[in-house]
PDB file of C-alpha atoms in Angstrom:
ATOM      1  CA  UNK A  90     -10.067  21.684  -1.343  1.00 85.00           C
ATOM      2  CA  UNK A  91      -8.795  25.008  -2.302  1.00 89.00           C
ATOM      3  CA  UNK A  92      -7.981  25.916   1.573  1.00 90.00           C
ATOM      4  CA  UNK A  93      -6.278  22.604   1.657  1.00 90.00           C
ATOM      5  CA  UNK A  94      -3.993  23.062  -1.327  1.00 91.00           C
ATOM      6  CA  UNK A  95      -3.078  26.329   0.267  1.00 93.00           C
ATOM      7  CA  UNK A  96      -1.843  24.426   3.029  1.00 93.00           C
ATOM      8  CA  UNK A  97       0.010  21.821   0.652  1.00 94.00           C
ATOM      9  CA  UNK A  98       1.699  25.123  -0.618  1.00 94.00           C
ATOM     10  CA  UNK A  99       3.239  26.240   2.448  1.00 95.00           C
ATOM     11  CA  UNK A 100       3.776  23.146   4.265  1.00 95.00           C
ATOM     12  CA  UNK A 101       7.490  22.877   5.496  1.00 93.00           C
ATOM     13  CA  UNK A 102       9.066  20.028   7.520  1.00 89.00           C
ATOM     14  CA  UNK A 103       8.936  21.879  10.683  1.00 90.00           C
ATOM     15  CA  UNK A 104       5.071  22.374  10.095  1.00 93.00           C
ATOM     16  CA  UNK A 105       3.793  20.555   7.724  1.00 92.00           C
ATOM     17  CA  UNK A 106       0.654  20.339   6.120  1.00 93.00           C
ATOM     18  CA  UNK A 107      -2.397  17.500   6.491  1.00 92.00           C
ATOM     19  CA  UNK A 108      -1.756  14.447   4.342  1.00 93.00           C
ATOM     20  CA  UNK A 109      -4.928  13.248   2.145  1.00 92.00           C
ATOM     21  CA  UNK A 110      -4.421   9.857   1.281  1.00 90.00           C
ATOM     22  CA  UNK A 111      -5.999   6.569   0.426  1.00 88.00           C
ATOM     23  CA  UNK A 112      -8.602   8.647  -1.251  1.00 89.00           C
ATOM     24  CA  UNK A 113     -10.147   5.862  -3.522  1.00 87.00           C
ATOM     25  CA  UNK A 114     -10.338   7.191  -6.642  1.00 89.00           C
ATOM     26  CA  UNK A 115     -12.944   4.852  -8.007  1.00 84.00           C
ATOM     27  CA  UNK A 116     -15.575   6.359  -5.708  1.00 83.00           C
ATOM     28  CA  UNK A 117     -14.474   9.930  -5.372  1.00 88.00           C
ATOM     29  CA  UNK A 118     -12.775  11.092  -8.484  1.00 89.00           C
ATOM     30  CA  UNK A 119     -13.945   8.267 -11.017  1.00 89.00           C
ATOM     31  CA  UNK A 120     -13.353  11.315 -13.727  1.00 93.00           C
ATOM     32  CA  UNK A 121     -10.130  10.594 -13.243  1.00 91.00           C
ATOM     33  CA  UNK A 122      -9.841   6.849 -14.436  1.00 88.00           C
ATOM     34  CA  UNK A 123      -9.681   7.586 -18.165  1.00 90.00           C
ATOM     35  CA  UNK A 124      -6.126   9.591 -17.295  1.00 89.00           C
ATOM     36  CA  UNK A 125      -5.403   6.170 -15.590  1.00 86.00           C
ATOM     37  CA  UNK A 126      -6.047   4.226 -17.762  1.00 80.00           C
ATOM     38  CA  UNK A 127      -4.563   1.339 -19.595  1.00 80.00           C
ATOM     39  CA  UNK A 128      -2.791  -0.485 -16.988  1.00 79.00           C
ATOM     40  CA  UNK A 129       0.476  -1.125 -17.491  1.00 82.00           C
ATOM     41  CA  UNK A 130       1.249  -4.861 -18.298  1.00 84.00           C
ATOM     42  CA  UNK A 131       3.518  -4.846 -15.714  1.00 83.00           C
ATOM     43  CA  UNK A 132       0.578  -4.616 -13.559  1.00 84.00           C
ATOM     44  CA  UNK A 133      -0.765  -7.439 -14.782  1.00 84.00           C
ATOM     45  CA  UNK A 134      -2.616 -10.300 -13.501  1.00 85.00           C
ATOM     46  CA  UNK A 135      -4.188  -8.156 -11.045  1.00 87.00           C
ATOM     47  CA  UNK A 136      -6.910 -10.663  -9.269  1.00 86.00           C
ATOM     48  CA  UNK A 137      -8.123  -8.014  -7.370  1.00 84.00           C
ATOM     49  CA  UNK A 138     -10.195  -6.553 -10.439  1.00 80.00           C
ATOM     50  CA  UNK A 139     -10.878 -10.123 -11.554  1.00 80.00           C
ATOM     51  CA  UNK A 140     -14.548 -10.190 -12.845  1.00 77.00           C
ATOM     52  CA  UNK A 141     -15.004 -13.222 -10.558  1.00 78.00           C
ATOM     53  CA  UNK A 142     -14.942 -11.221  -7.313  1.00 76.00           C
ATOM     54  CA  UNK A 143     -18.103  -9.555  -6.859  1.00 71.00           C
ATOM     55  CA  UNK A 144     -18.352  -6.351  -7.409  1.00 66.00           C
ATOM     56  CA  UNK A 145     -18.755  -4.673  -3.965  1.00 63.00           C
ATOM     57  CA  UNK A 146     -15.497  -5.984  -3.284  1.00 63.00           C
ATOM     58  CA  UNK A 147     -13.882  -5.087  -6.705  1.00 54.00           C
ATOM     59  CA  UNK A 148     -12.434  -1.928  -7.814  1.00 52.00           C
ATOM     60  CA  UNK A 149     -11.027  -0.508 -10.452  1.00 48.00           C
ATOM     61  CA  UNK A 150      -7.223  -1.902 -11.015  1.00 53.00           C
ATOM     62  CA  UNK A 151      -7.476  -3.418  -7.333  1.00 61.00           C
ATOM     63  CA  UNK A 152      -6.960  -0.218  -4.845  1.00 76.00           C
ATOM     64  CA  UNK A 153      -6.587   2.826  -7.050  1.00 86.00           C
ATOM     65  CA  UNK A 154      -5.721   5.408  -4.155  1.00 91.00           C
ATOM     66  CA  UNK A 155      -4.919   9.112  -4.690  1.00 94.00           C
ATOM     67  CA  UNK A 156      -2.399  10.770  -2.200  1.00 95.00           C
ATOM     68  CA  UNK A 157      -1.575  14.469  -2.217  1.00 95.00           C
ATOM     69  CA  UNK A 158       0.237  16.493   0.909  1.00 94.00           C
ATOM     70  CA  UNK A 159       2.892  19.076   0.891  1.00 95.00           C
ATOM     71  CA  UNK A 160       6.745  19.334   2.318  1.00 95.00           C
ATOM     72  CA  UNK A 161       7.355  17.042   5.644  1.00 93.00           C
ATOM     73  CA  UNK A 162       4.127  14.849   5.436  1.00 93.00           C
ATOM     74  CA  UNK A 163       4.009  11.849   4.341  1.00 90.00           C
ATOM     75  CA  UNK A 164       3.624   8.157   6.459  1.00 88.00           C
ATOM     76  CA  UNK A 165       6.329   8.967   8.534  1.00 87.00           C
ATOM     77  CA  UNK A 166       5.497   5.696  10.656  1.00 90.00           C
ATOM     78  CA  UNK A 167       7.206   2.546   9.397  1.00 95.00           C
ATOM     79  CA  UNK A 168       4.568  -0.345   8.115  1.00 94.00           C
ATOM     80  CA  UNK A 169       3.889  -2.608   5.556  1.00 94.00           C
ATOM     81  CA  UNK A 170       0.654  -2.056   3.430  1.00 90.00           C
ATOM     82  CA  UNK A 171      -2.714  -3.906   4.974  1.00 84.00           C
ATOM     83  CA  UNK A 172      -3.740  -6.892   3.288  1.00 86.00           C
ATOM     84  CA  UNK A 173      -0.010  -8.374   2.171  1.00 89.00           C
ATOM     85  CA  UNK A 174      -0.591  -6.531  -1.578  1.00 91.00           C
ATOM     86  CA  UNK A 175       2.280  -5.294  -4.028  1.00 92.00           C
ATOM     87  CA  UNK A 176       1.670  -1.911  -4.242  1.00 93.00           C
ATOM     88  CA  UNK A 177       2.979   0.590  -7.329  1.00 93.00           C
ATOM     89  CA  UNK A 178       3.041   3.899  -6.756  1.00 95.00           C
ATOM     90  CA  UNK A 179       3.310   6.539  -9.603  1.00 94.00           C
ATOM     91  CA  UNK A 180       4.403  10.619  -8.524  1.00 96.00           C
ATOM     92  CA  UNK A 181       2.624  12.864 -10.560  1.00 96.00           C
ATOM     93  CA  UNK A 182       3.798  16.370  -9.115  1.00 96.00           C
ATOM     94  CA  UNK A 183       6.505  16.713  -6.758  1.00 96.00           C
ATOM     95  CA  UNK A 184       9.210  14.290  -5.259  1.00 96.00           C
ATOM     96  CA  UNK A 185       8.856  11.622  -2.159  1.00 96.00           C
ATOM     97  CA  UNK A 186      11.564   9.561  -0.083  1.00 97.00           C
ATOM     98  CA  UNK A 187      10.851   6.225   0.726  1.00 97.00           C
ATOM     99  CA  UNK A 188      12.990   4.511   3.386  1.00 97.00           C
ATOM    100  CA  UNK A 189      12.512   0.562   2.595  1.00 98.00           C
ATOM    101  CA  UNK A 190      13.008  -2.220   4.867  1.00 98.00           C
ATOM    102  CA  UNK A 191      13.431  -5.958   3.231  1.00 98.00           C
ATOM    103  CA  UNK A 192      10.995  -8.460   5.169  1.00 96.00           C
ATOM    104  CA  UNK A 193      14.257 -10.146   6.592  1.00 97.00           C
ATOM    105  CA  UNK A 194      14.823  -7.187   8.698  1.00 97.00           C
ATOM    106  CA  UNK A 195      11.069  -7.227  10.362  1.00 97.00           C
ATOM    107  CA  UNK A 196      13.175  -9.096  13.347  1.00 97.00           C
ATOM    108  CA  UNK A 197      14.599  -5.985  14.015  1.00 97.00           C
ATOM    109  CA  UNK A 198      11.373  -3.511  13.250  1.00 97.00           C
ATOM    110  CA  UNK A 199       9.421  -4.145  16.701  1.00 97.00           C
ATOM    111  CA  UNK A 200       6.205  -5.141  15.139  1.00 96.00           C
ATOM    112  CA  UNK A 201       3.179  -4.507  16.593  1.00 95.00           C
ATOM    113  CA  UNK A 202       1.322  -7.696  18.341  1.00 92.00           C
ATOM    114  CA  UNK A 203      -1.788  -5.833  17.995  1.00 89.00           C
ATOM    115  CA  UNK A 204      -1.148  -4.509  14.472  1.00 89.00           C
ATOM    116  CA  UNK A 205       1.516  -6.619  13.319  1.00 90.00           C
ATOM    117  CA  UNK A 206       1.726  -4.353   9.768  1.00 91.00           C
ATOM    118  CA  UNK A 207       3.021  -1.590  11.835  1.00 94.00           C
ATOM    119  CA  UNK A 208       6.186  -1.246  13.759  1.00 96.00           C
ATOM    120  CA  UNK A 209       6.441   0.103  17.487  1.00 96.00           C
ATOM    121  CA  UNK A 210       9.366   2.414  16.556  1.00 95.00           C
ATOM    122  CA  UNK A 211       7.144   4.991  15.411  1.00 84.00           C
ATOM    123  CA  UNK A 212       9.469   7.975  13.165  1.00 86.00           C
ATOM    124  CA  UNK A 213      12.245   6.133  11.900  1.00 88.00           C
ATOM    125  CA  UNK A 214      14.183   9.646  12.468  1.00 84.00           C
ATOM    126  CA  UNK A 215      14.046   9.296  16.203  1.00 86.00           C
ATOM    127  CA  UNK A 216      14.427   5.899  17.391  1.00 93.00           C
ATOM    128  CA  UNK A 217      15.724   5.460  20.838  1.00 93.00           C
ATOM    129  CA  UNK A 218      18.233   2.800  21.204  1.00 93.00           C
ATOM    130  CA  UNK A 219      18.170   2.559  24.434  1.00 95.00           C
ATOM    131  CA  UNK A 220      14.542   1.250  23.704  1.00 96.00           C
ATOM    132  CA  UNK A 221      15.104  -0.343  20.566  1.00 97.00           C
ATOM    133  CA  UNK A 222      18.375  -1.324  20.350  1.00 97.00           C
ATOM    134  CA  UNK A 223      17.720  -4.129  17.716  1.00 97.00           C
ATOM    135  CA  UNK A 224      16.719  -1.286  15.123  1.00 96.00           C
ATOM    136  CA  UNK A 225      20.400  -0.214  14.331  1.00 95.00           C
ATOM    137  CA  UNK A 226      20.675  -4.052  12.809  1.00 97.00           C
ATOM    138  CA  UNK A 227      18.263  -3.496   9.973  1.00 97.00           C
ATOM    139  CA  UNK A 228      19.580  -2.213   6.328  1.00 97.00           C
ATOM    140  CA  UNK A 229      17.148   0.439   4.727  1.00 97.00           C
ATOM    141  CA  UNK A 230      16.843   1.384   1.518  1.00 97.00           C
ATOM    142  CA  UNK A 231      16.598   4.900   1.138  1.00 97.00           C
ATOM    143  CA  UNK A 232      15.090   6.220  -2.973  1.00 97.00           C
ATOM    144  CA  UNK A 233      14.156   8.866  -3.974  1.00 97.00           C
ATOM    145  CA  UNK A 234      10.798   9.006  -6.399  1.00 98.00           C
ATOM    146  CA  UNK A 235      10.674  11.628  -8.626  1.00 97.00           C
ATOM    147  CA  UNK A 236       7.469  13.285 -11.216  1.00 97.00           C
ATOM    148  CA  UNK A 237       6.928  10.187 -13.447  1.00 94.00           C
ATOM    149  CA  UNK A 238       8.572   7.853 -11.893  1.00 96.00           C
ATOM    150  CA  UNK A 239       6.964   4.904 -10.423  1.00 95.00           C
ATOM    151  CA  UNK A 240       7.974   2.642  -7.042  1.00 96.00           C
ATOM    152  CA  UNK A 241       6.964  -0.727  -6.788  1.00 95.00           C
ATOM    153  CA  UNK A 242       6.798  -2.087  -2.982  1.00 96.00           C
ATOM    154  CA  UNK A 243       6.247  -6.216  -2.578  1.00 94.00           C
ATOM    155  CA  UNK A 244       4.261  -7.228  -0.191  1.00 92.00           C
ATOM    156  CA  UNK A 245       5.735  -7.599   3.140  1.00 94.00           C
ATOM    157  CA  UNK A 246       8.427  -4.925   3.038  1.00 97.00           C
ATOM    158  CA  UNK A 247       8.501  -2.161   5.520  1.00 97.00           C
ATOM    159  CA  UNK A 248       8.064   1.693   4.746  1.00 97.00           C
ATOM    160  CA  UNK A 249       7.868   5.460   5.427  1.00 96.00           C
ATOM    161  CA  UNK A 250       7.589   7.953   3.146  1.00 95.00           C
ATOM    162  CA  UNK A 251       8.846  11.698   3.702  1.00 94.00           C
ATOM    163  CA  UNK A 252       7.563  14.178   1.044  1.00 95.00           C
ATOM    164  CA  UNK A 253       9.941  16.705  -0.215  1.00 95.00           C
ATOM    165  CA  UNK A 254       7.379  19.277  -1.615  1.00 95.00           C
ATOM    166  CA  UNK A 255       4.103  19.768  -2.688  1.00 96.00           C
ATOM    167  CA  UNK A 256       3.247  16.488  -3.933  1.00 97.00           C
ATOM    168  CA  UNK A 257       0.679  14.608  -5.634  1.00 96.00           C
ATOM    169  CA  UNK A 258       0.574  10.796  -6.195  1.00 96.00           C
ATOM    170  CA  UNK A 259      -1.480   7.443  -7.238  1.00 95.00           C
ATOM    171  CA  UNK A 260      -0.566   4.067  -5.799  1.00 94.00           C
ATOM    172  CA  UNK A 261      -2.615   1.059  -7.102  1.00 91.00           C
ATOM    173  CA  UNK A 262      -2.161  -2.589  -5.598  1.00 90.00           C
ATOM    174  CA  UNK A 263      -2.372  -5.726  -6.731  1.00 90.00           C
ATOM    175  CA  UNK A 264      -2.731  -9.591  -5.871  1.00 88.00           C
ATOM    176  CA  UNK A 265      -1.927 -12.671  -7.671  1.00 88.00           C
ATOM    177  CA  UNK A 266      -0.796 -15.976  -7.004  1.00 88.00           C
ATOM    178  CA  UNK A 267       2.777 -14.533  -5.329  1.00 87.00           C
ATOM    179  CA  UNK A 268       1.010 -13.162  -2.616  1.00 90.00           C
ATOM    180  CA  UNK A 269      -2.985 -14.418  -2.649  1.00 89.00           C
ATOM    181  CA  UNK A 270      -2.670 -16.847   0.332  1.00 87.00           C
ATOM    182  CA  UNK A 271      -1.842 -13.506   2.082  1.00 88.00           C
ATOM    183  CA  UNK A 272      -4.143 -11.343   0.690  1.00 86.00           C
ATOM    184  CA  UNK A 273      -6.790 -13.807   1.610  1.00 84.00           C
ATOM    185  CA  UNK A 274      -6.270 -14.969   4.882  1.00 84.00           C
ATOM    186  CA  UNK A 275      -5.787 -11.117   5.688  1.00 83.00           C
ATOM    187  CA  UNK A 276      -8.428  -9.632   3.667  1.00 80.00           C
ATOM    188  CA  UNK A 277     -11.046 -11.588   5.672  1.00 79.00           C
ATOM    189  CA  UNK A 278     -10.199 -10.957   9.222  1.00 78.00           C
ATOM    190  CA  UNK A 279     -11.733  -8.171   9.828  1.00 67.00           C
ATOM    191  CA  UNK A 280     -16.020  -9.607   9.091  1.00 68.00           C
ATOM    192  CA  UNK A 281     -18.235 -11.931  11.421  1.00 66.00           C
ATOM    193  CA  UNK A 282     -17.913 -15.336  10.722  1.00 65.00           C
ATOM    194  CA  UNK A 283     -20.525 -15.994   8.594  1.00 62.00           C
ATOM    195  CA  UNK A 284     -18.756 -13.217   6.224  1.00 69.00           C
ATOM    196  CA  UNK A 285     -15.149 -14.518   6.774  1.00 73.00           C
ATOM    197  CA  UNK A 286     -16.376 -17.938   5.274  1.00 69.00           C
ATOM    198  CA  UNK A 287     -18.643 -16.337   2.466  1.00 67.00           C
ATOM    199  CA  UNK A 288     -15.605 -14.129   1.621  1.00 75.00           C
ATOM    200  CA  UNK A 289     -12.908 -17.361   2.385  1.00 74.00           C
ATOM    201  CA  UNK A 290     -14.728 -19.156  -0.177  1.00 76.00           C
ATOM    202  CA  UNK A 291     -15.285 -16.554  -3.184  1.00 74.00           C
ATOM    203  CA  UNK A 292     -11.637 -16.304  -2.579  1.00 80.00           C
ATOM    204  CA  UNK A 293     -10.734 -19.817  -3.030  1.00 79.00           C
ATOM    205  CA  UNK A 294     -12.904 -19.460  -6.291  1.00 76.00           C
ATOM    206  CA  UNK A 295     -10.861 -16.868  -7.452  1.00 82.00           C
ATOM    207  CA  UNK A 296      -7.650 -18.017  -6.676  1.00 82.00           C
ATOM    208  CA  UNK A 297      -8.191 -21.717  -8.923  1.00 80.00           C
ATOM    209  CA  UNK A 298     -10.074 -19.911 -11.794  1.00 78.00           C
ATOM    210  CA  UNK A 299      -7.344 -17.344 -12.408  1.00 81.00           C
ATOM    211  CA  UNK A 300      -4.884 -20.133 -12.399  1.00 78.00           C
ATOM    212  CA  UNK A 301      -6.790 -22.142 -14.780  1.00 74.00           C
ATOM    213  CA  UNK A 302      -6.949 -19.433 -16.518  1.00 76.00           C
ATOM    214  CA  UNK A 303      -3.448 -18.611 -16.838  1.00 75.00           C
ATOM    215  CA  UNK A 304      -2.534 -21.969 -17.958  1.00 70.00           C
ATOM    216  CA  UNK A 305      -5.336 -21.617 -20.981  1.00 71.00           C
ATOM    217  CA  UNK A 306      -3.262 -18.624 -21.840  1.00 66.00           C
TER     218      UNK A 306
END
């Protein structure tokens, strides 16, 4: 770790340093969840910590994820986040640019038909027109996230992140009945069949008991 923050240190954009991230914090740094803790209302329902779910699948606060890399790293590749989820994420040191695409532009972000969450141009710094000419038709949203400072990205919009300095940052997602159909039908693609129905049907379980349970409320 210590060799690696080195690197963070002097990581510039013209070589920059490895990018940890999607380090799940529940399983490696679970001394960390009392500084993350409590969640913000605003994170709230989360269904993916729902006490229904069992808990091989659950974590804490859905996917609490730590992300640290230094100057020019970052996911330079335009995607949307696996699963459909809504995804907050919270810069504790340093700044990061997000580039944002709304899911109205996705005509115009080459999807992959193999991996339909990430797009074919690649760096969204050095797209080709003459091979994607549709690209110059899509609107991004270009913010800039500084320490404290937290971005919220719905599910289904497309992103790339460029960091601006030695940075370290938590993202945590969550699922609820905006975007559970997704999360669902995505979430359980990726097991045999017998697990894909096991999973389908916890889901489904979920999904009506949380909504019940918001109308007791």
């Amino acid at each position: 770790m210590g060799d690696f923050l080195d690197e963070v240190e002097a990581s510039t954009s013209q070589s920059p340093s490895e990018y940890m991230n999607q380090v799940p914090i529940t399983r490696e740094f679970p001394e960390l969840l009392d500084d993350l803790t409590p969640t913000p209302t605003i994170k709230k329902p989360n269904w993916l910590s729902s006490s229904l779910i069992p808990q091989s699948w659950r974590t804490h606060d859905g996917f609490l994820e730590l992300f640290i890399g230094g100057a020019g790293s970052g996911f330079t590749t335009l995607h949307c986040d696996v699963y459909w989820v809504n995804t907050m994420i919270t810069q504790v040191v340093g700044a990061k640019e997000f580039t944002l695409f709304a899911p109205s532009d996705t005509k115009y972000l080459y999807p992959s038909s193999k991996r339909p969450f990430i797009s074919t141009v690649g760096r969204i710094d050095q797209v080709p027109s003459e091979e994607f000419p549709l690209f110059s038709k899509a609107q991004p949203i270009v913010v800039r996230v500084e320490p404290g400072e937290t971005i919220y990205v719905p599910w289904g919009w497309w992103h790339a992140t460029r960091i601006l300095g030695p940075s370290i940052a938590v993202a945590s997602s969550t699922a609820n009945q905006s975007n559970w159909n997704k999360f669902s039908e995505d979430y359980t693609k990726s097991d045999g069949r017998a697990k894909r129905a096991y999973k389908g049907s916890i889901l489904k379980l979920v999904s009506l008991m949380e909504r019940r349970k918001a109308i007791t409320d």
